[in-house]
Amino acid sequence: MGPDRLPTGIPSVDRLLDGGIETDSLTEVYGEGGSGKTLFCLQLATRVAREGRWVFYIDTEGVSVDRLRAITGADLDHILERFLLSSPTNLEEEARAVATACALAREGKRPVGLLVVDSGTAFYRLSLSGDDEDDARQTLSIAVADLVGTALRAHVPVLFTNQVWRSVRAGTLEPLGGSFLNHAAKTILRFDRLPGDRRRVVLVKHRSLPEGATEFRITSAGLE
Ligand code: GTP
Ligand code: MG
């Protein structure tokens, strides 16, 4: 069984991805703060839950119910019935939450339609400045490897958001997580802020599609 596509519901992005994000592998979304990564995750999660499949959602930012309600409307309670939400507060807790979500997804008792880790690298970034940098790198790489394996075994899409750092020399915004994450992700999307509510989406890497770019807008009801 090859990969299926999960439509994002944003027509321009679905055209760019030839139908949506893929099952069986990890999709990385990176971009600066406010570029729309979290909204993108919430919107996809809402679509999946609305169709009756489970969403395993690991949230390191304390996603407020208000933000979710802005997307779901009156449907919120119904949507939350299909959410398995965990809110880790450090990298070790995040790694445990990933291990639990992966084990449950592989067990297959609940029909899982999407696994989200947002932000995947916020705690990792905090660890980079301390003496435990190598430990942090190892913890993150084990979690990402588990996600990659689970995507394939459970035939689900995994959405993993990544923060950026500014390369002063090159004058560019680069994803955290280094080359390891770069290889682990089979699809990589970069979100850029444009003036106002516009955002550019760049397809940086894909298993079977050419690189490309499109735009979406952030509205009170989500992305369109
Ligand atoms: P970080 O988690 O900080 O890295 O950011 P992110 O990439 O997850 O960004 P997020 O998805 O949280 O995007 C928030 C952006 O959406 C901000 O720029 C908000 O100003 C904007 N936003 C939120 N609600 C609305 C809305 O109702 N209308 C408009 N136009 N913009 C909104
Ligand atoms: Mg966010």
XYZ file of C-alpha atoms and ligand atoms in Angstrom:
257
model
C 0.000 0.000 0.000
C 1.592 3.286 -1.103
C 1.059 6.707 0.449
C -2.322 8.427 0.372
C -2.850 12.187 0.474
C -4.622 14.138 3.197
C -6.093 17.336 1.693
C -5.290 20.496 3.637
C -8.480 22.199 2.473
C -6.439 25.199 1.267
C -6.841 24.979 -2.549
C -3.500 26.619 -3.419
C -1.584 24.342 -1.039
C -3.410 21.224 -2.204
C -2.454 22.091 -5.789
C 1.181 22.580 -4.730
C 1.152 19.185 -2.975
C -0.856 17.449 -5.686
C -3.694 16.701 -3.277
C -2.357 17.196 0.232
C 0.221 15.949 2.722
C 1.253 12.317 2.462
C 0.624 9.396 4.764
C 3.530 7.042 5.527
C 6.063 9.813 6.080
C 6.875 12.929 8.049
C 6.024 16.390 6.716
C 8.065 19.217 8.211
C 6.747 22.783 8.252
C 9.243 25.459 9.229
C 9.023 29.223 9.351
C 9.392 32.227 11.600
C 6.996 33.094 14.413
C 3.559 34.105 13.203
C 4.007 32.492 9.797
C 0.958 30.272 10.342
C 2.438 26.886 11.325
C 0.107 26.377 14.261
C -2.965 27.507 12.333
C -2.054 25.049 9.584
C -1.792 22.187 12.113
C -5.065 23.102 13.804
C -6.888 23.375 10.517
C -5.710 19.981 9.289
C -6.450 18.396 12.666
C -9.963 19.810 12.592
C -10.629 18.352 9.156
C -9.470 14.908 10.251
C -11.476 14.923 13.487
C -14.565 16.130 11.664
C -14.351 13.036 9.463
C -14.390 10.883 12.594
C -10.759 9.847 12.652
C -8.479 10.429 15.640
C -5.882 13.172 15.895
C -2.908 12.653 18.209
C -1.795 16.207 18.908
C 1.351 17.075 20.853
C 1.256 20.759 21.661
C 4.235 22.504 23.246
C 2.767 26.013 22.953
C -0.394 25.650 25.002
C -2.790 25.907 22.072
C -5.749 27.720 23.471
C -9.205 26.306 23.052
C -10.165 29.765 21.755
C -7.841 29.362 18.772
C -9.314 25.981 18.023
C -12.852 27.314 18.397
C -12.114 30.096 15.874
C -11.559 27.336 13.323
C -14.146 24.798 14.400
C -17.011 27.127 15.343
C -19.832 25.484 17.263
C -18.412 22.080 16.382
C -15.682 22.324 19.042
C -16.941 19.712 21.537
C -17.566 17.222 18.753
C -14.049 17.822 17.364
C -12.390 17.450 20.771
C -13.945 13.993 21.178
C -11.531 12.829 18.486
C -8.475 14.614 19.919
C -5.849 12.949 22.031
C -4.045 16.068 23.211
C -0.858 16.155 25.212
C 0.930 19.279 26.423
C 4.523 18.519 27.436
C 6.513 21.208 29.239
C 10.079 20.136 28.401
C 11.993 18.018 25.890
C 11.893 14.827 27.978
C 8.132 15.088 28.363
C 7.812 15.784 24.663
C 9.836 12.650 23.872
C 7.605 10.569 26.178
C 4.474 12.044 24.596
C 5.792 11.140 21.146
C 6.598 7.577 22.274
C 3.098 7.153 23.732
C 1.347 8.591 20.685
C 3.423 6.403 18.364
C 2.712 3.260 20.389
C -1.031 3.970 20.384
C -1.046 4.729 16.665
C 0.769 1.487 15.857
C -1.518 -0.490 18.156
C -4.333 0.567 15.841
C -7.254 0.406 18.294
C -8.327 3.903 17.334
C -8.422 4.856 13.633
C -5.763 7.584 13.575
C -5.902 10.114 10.750
C -3.111 12.487 11.776
C -0.238 12.868 14.211
C 0.915 16.419 14.990
C 3.929 17.724 16.921
C 3.779 21.538 17.212
C 6.294 22.932 17.932
C 8.616 19.991 17.419
C 11.770 21.945 18.244
C 10.831 24.660 20.786
C 12.203 22.683 23.774
C 15.085 21.361 21.719
C 16.083 24.929 20.935
C 16.135 25.773 24.651
C 18.483 22.847 25.318
C 20.972 23.933 22.667
C 22.492 26.659 24.803
C 23.247 24.361 27.773
C 25.788 21.584 28.401
C 23.234 18.929 27.486
C 23.252 19.773 23.782
C 24.281 16.259 22.717
C 21.606 14.682 24.912
C 19.005 16.990 23.411
C 20.081 16.132 19.897
C 19.833 12.438 20.698
C 16.444 12.782 22.386
C 15.046 14.651 19.406
C 16.494 12.226 16.869
C 15.013 9.201 18.688
C 11.596 10.869 18.764
C 11.782 11.799 15.081
C 12.865 8.273 14.127
C 9.894 6.902 16.080
C 7.557 9.288 14.223
C 9.010 8.267 10.851
C 8.573 4.573 11.630
C 5.060 5.074 12.935
C 3.977 7.066 9.884
C 4.868 4.066 7.737
C 3.595 1.304 10.022
C 0.306 3.000 10.898
C -0.139 4.508 7.402
C -0.702 8.013 8.808
C 0.579 11.482 7.934
C 2.851 13.048 10.564
C 3.044 16.833 10.741
C 6.083 18.222 12.561
C 6.704 21.967 12.908
C 10.155 23.417 13.208
C 11.450 26.807 14.272
C 14.121 28.822 12.504
C 17.385 30.565 13.303
C 18.835 33.497 11.424
C 22.120 32.894 9.636
C 23.783 36.281 9.941
C 26.401 35.430 7.340
C 23.954 34.204 4.687
C 21.151 36.561 5.744
C 18.640 33.699 5.631
C 16.303 31.913 8.026
C 17.363 28.301 8.467
C 15.443 25.405 10.034
C 16.617 23.987 13.373
C 17.183 20.279 13.818
C 20.031 20.154 11.335
C 20.584 17.690 8.544
C 19.057 14.846 10.556
C 15.554 16.324 10.387
C 16.187 17.383 6.817
C 16.669 13.740 5.847
C 13.939 12.336 8.081
C 11.256 14.551 6.531
C 10.098 13.373 3.117
C 8.183 16.627 2.549
C 9.459 20.017 3.720
C 7.397 23.209 3.551
C 8.655 26.679 4.443
C 6.170 29.386 5.454
C 7.254 33.010 4.853
C 5.532 36.096 6.176
C 4.410 38.557 3.517
C 2.780 41.949 4.169
C -0.525 41.814 6.054
C -2.299 38.494 6.268
C -0.527 36.935 3.266
C 1.891 34.032 3.653
C 4.061 32.276 1.091
C 4.374 28.494 1.148
C 7.507 27.071 -0.436
C 7.771 23.364 -1.219
C 11.445 22.885 -0.363
C 11.548 19.104 -0.685
C 9.202 16.338 -1.827
C 9.593 12.664 -2.604
C 7.923 12.894 -6.004
C 7.017 16.524 -6.813
C 9.089 19.447 -8.123
C 9.913 22.385 -5.871
C 7.418 25.225 -6.047
C 5.633 27.968 -4.153
C 2.191 29.397 -3.589
C 0.389 31.695 -1.154
C -2.432 31.605 1.363
C -4.114 34.195 3.554
C -4.799 34.135 7.277
C -8.401 35.022 8.083
C -10.476 34.901 11.241
C -11.780 31.498 10.133
C -8.343 30.039 9.398
C -6.228 29.734 6.253
C -7.588 30.092 2.747
P 5.192 30.394 16.236
O 4.508 29.297 16.946
O 5.390 31.600 17.095
O 6.471 29.974 15.571
O 4.218 30.916 15.062
P 3.295 30.094 14.055
O 4.025 29.948 12.774
O 2.767 28.879 14.709
O 2.131 31.113 13.770
P 0.585 30.954 14.059
O -0.010 29.822 13.321
O 0.385 31.038 15.506
O 0.075 32.240 13.288
C -0.416 33.301 13.952
C -0.569 34.420 12.957
O -1.910 34.473 12.563
C -0.202 35.721 13.591
O 0.501 36.511 12.656
C -1.560 36.331 13.891
O -1.479 37.706 13.861
C -2.385 35.779 12.774
N -3.798 35.663 13.053
C -4.398 34.944 14.015
N -5.737 35.097 13.959
C -5.984 35.921 12.907
C -7.170 36.454 12.308
O -8.272 36.222 12.761
N -7.030 37.256 11.199
C -5.803 37.532 10.688
N -5.694 38.327 9.603
N -4.669 37.074 11.237
C -4.748 36.272 12.334
Mg 3.039 28.035 16.524
